[in-house]
CSV table of C-alpha atoms in Angstrom, one decimal:
chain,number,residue,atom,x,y,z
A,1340,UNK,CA,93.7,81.5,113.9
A,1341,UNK,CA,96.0,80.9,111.0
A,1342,UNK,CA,96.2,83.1,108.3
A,1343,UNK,CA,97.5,84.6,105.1
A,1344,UNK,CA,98.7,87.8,104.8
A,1345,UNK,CA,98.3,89.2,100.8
A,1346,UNK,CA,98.8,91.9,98.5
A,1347,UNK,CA,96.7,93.6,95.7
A,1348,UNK,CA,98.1,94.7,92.6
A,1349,UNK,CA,97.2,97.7,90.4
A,1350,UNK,CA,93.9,98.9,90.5
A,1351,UNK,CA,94.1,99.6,94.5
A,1352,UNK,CA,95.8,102.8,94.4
A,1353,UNK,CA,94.1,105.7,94.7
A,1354,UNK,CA,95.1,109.7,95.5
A,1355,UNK,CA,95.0,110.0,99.2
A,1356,UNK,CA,95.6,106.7,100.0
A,1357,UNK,CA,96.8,105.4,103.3
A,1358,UNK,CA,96.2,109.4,104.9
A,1359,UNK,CA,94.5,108.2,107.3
A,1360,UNK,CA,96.5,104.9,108.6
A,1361,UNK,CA,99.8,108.0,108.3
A,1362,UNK,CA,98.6,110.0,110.7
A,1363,UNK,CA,98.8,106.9,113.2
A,1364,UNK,CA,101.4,105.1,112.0
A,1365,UNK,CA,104.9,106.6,111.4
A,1366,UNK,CA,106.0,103.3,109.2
A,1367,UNK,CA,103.3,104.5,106.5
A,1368,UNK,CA,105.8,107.7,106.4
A,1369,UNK,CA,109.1,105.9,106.5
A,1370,UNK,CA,108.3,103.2,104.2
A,1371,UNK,CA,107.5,106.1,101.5
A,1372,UNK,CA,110.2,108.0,102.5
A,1373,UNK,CA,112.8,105.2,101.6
A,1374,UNK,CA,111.1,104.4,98.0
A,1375,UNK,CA,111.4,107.8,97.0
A,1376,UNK,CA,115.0,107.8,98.1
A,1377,UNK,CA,115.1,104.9,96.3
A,1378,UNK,CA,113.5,107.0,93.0
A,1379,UNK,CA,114.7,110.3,93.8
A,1380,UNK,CA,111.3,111.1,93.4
A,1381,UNK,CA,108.6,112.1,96.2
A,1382,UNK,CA,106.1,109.3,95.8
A,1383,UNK,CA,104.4,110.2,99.1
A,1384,UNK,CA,103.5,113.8,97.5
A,1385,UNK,CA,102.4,112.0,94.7
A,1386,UNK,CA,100.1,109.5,96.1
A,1387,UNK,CA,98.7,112.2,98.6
A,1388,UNK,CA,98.4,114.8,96.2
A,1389,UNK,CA,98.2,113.3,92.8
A,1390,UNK,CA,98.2,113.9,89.9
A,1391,UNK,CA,96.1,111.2,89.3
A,1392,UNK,CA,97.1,110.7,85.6
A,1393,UNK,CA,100.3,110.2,86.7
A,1394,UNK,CA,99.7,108.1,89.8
A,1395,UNK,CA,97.9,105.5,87.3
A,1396,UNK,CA,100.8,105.7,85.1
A,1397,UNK,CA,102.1,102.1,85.4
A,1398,UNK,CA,106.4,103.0,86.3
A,1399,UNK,CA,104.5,105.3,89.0
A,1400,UNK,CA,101.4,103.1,90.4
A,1401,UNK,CA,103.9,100.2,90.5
A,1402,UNK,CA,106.4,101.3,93.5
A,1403,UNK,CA,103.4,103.6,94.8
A,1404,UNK,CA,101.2,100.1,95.5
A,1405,UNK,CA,105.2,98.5,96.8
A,1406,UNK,CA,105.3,100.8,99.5
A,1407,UNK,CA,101.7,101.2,100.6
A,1408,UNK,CA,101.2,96.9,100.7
A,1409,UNK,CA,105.1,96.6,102.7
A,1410,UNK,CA,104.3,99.9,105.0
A,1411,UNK,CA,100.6,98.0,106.1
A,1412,UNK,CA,103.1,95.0,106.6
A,1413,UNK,CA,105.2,97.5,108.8
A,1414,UNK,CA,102.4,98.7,110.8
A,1415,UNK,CA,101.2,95.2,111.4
A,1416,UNK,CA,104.7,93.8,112.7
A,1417,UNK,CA,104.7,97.6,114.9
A,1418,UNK,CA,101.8,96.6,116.1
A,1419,UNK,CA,102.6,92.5,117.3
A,1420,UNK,CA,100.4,91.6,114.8
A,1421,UNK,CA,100.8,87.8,114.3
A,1422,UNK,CA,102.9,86.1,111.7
A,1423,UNK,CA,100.9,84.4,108.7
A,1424,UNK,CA,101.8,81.0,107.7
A,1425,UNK,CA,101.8,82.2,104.1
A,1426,UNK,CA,101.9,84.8,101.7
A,1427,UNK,CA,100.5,85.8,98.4
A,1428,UNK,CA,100.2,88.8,95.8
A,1429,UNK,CA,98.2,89.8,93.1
A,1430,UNK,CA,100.5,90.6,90.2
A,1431,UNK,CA,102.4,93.7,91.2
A,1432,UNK,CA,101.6,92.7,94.9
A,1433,UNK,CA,103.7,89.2,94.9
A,1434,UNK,CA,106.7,91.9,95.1
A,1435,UNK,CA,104.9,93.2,98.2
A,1436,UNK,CA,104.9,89.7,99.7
A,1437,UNK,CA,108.5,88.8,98.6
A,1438,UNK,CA,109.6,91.9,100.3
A,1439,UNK,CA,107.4,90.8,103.5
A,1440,UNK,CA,108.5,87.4,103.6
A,1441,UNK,CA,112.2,88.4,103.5
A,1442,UNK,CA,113.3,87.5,100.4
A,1443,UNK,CA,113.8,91.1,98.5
A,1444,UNK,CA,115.3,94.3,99.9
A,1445,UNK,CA,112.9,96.7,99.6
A,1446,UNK,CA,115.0,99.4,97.9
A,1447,UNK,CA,115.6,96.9,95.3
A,1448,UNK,CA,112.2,95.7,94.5
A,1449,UNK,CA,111.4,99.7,94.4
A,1450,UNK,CA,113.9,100.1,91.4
A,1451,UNK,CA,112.3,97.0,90.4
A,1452,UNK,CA,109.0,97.4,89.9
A,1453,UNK,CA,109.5,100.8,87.9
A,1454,UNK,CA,111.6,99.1,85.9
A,1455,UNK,CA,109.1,96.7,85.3
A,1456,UNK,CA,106.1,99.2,84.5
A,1457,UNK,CA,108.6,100.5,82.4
A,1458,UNK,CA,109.3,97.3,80.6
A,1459,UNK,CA,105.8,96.6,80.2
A,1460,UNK,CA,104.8,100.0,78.7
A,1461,UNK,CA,107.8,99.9,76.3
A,1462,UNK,CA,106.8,96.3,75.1
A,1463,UNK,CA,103.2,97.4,73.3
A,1464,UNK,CA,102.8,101.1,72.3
A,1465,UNK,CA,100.2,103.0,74.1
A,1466,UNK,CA,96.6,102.5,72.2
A,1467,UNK,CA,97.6,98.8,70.8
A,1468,UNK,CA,97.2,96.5,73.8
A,1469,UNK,CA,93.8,96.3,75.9
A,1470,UNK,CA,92.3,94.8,78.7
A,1471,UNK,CA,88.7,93.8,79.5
A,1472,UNK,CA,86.5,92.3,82.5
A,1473,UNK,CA,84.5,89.5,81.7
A,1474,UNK,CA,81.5,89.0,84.3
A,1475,UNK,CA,79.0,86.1,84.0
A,1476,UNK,CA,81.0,83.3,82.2
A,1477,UNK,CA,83.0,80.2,83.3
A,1478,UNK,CA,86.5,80.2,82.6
A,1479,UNK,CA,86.5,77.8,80.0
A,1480,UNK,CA,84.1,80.1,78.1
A,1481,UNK,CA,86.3,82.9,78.1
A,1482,UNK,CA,88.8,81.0,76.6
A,1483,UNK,CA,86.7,79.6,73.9
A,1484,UNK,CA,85.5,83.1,73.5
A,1485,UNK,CA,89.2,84.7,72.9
A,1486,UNK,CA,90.2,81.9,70.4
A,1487,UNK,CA,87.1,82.8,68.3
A,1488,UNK,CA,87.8,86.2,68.5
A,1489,UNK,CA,92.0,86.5,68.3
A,1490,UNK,CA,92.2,85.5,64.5
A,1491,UNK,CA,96.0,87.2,63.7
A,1492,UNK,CA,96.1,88.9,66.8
A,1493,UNK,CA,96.6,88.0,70.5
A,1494,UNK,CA,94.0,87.8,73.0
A,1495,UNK,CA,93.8,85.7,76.4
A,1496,UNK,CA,92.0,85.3,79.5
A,1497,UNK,CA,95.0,86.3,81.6
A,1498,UNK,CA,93.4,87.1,85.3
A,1499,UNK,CA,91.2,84.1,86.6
A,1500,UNK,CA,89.9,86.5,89.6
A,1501,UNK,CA,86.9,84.6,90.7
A,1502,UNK,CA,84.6,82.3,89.4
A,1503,UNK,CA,83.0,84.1,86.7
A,1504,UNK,CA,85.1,87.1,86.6
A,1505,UNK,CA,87.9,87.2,84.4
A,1506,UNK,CA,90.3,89.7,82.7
A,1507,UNK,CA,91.5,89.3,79.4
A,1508,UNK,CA,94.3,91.0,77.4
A,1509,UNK,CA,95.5,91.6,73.9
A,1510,UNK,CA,95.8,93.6,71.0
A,1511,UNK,CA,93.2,96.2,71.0
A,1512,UNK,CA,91.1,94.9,68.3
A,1513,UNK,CA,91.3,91.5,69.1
A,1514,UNK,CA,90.2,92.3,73.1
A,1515,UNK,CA,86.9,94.5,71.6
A,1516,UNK,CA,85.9,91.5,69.5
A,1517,UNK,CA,86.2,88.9,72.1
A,1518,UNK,CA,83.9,91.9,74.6
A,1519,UNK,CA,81.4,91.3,71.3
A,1520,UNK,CA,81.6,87.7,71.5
A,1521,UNK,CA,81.4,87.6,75.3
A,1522,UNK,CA,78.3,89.2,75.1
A,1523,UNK,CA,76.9,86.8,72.2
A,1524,UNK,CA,77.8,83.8,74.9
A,1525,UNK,CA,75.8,85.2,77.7
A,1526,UNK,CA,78.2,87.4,79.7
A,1527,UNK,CA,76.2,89.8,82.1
A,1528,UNK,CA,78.9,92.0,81.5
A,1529,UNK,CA,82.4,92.6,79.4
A,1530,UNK,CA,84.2,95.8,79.1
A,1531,UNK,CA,87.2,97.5,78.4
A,1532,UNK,CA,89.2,98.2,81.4
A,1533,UNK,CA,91.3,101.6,81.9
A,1534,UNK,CA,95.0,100.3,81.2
A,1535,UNK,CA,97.2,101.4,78.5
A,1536,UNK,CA,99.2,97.8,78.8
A,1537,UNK,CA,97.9,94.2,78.1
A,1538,UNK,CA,99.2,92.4,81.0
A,1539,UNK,CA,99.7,89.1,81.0
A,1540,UNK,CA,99.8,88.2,77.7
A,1541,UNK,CA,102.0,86.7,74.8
A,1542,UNK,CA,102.5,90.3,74.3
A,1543,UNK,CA,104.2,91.0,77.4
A,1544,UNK,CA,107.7,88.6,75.9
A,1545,UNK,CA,109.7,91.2,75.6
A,1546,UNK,CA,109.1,92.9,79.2
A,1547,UNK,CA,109.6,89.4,80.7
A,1548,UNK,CA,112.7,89.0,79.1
A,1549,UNK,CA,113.9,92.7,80.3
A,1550,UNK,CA,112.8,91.7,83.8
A,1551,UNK,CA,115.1,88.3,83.4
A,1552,UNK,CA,118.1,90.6,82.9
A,1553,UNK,CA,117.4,92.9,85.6
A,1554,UNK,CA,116.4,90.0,88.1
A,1555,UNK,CA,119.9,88.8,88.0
A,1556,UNK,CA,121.7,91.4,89.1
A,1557,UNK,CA,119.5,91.8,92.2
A,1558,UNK,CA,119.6,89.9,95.1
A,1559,UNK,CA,117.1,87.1,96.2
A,1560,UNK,CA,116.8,85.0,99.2
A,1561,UNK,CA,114.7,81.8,100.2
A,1562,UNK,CA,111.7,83.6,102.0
A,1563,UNK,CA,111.1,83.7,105.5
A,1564,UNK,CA,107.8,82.8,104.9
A,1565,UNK,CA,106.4,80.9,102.2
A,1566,UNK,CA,105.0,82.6,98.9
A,1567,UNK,CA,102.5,81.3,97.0
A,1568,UNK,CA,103.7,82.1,92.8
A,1569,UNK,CA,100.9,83.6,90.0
A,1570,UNK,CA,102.6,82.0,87.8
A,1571,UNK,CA,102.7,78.5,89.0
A,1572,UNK,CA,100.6,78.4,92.0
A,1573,UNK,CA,103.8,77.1,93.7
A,1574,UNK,CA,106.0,77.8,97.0
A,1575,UNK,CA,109.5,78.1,95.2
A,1576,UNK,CA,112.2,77.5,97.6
A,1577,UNK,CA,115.4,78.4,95.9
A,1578,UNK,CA,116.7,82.2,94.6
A,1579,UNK,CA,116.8,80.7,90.8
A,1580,UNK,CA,113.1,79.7,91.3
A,1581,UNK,CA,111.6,82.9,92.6
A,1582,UNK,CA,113.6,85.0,89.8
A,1583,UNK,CA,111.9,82.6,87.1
A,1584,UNK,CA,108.4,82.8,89.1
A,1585,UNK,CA,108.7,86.5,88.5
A,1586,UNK,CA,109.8,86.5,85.1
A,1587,UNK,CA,107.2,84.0,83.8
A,1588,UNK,CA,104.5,85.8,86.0
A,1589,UNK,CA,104.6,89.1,83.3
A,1590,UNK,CA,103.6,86.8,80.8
A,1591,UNK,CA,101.5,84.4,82.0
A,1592,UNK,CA,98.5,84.3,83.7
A,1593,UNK,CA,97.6,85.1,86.8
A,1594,UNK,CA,95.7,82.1,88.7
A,1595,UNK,CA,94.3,84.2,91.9
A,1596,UNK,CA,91.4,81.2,92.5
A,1597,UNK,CA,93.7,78.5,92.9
A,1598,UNK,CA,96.3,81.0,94.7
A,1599,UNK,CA,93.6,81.3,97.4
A,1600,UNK,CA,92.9,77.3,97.7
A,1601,UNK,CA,96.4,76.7,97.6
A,1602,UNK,CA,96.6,79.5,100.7
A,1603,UNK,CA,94.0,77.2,102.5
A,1604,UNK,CA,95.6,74.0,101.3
A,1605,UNK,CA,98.7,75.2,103.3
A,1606,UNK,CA,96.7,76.1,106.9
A,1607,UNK,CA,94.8,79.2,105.8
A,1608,UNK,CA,91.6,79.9,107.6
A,1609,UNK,CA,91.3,83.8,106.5
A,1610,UNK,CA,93.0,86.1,104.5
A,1611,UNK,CA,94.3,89.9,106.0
A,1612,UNK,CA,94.8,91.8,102.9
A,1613,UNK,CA,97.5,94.3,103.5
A,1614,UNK,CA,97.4,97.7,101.3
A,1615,UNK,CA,94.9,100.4,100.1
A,1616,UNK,CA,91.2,99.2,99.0
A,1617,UNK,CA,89.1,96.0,99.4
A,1618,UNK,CA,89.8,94.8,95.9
A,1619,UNK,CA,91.2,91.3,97.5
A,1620,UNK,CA,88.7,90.8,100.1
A,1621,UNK,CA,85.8,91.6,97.7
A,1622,UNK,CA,87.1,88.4,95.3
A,1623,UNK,CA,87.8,86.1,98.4
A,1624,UNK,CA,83.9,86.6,98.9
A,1625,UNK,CA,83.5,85.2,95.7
A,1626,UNK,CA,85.5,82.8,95.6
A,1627,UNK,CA,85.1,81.1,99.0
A,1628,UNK,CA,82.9,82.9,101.7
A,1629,UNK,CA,83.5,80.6,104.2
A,1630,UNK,CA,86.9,81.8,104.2
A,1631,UNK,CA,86.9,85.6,106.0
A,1632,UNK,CA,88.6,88.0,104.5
A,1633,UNK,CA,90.1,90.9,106.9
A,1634,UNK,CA,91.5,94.2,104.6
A,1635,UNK,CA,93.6,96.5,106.3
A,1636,UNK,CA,94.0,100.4,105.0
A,1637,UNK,CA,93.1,102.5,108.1
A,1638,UNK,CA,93.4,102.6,111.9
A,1639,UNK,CA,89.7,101.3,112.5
A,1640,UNK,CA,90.8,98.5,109.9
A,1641,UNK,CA,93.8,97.2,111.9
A,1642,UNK,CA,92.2,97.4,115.1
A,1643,UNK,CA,89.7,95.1,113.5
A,1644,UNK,CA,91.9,92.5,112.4
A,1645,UNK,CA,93.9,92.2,115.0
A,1646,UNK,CA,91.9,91.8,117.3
A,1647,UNK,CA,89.9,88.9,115.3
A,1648,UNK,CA,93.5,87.4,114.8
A,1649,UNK,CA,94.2,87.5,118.8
């Protein structure tokens, strides 16, 4: 069966994470060991043994979710799993897949992606941006609701997850009106979501154009398998391409429902979601349950989706 292989983003990680799938799988351990050589920091203590207010901080939670989607990747390939006939990530996780497909070392993209928490935390002071879930409405009514609500300020619908749940992001204020107006328009549910940093957004400018800098003085090849983009819901095939899909992706939205038809409009039948958690496979039931989705965080995991994929 032809599949996808994809990667979450933050909101997977967890303390304790991947234990389990360690204790099995000696790539787990290697693949931490190398990104926190790459940090000179022990991220494998840290993900094992927290603390957990600094595992969510976003320059940590960044390379921690890196190495747990590429060392599931690892185990997989260890394991003659079979090759996908595309990739995808959400957010953070397109690094995972560009790293998985071929197309970025994965020291680099380590140094990256904490470079890029970094970038994003710098670009909107801690207690000025927000994010909220918005459960129950279409996705042009989120939209409608965060022009009504934005006035001076910024606020967009910025993660299109499934139909009718979708993230939005923004200046505090602007994000707790549009939760008010949400709720006025029928939402069954809007609420502030634990992030210090409004991704996605307008506000997010200056970390894209940090990244841009960065990005070009790190390699980047044509992938060995395709990636599907955030940004543009788009296969780029050319090192200048990928660098702009990643640079536009901080500040721009991130289009997971189309990224999932475009997966199927390119052979597809299921998805095998490669990191900690189930946060992938619980929106692929949303958004197409006819299309299986297979996660894979522990050894009882793998066994099962390999041997669906054989």
């Amino acid at each position: 069966m032809s599949f996808a292989m994809i990667f979450p983003g933050q909101g997977s990680q967890s303390v304790g994470m991947l234990a389990e799938l360690a204790e099995s799988a000696p790539q787990v351990r290697e693949t931490f060991d190398e990104a926190s050589e790459a940090l000179a920091a022990d991220l494998w203590r840290l993900v094992q043994e927290g603390p957990e207010e600094q595992l969510n901080r976003t320059e940590w939670t960044q390379p921690a979710l890196l190495a747990a989607g590429v060392s599931v990747w690892r185990v997989w390939q260890a394991n003659d799993g079979s090759a996908p006939v595309v990739m995808a990530g959400h957010s953070l996780g397109e690094y995972s897949a560009l790293v998985a497909a071929g197309a970025l070392d994965f020291a680099d993209a380590v140094r990256l992606v904490q470079f890029r928490g970094q970038a994003m935390q710098e670009a909107v002071p801690e207690g000025q941006g927000a994010m909220a879930a918005v459960l129950g409405l279409d996705d042009p009514q989120v939209i409608e609701v965060c022009g009504k609500a934005a006035g001076d300020d910024v606020v967009e619908a910025v993660n299109f997850n499934s139909p009718g749940q979708v993230v939005i992001a923004g200046h505090r204020a602007a994000v707790e009106r549009a939760i008010k107006e949400a709720e006025v328009a029928g939402a069954k549910r809007a609420m502030l979501l634990p992030v210090s940093v409004p991704s996605h957004c307008r506000l997010m400018l200056p970390a894209a154009e940090a990244m841009a800098r960065r990005l070009a003085e790190v390699e980047v090849r044509v992938p060995d398998i395709p990636v599907v983009h955030n940004f543009n819901v788009a296969v780029e095939s050319d090192a200048g391409g990928i660098r702009d899909a990643l640079v536009a992706q901080l500040n721009h939205a991130v289009r997971w429902v189309e990224t999932i038809e475009a997966l199927q409009a390119r052979g597809a039948e299921t998805v095998v979601e490669a990191g900690p958690g189930k946060v992938l496979s619980g929106l692929n039931r949303r958004i197409d349950r006819r299309m299986p989705a297979l996660p894979v965080f522990d050894p009882a995991s793998l066994e099962k989706a390999l041997d669906s994929l054989s």
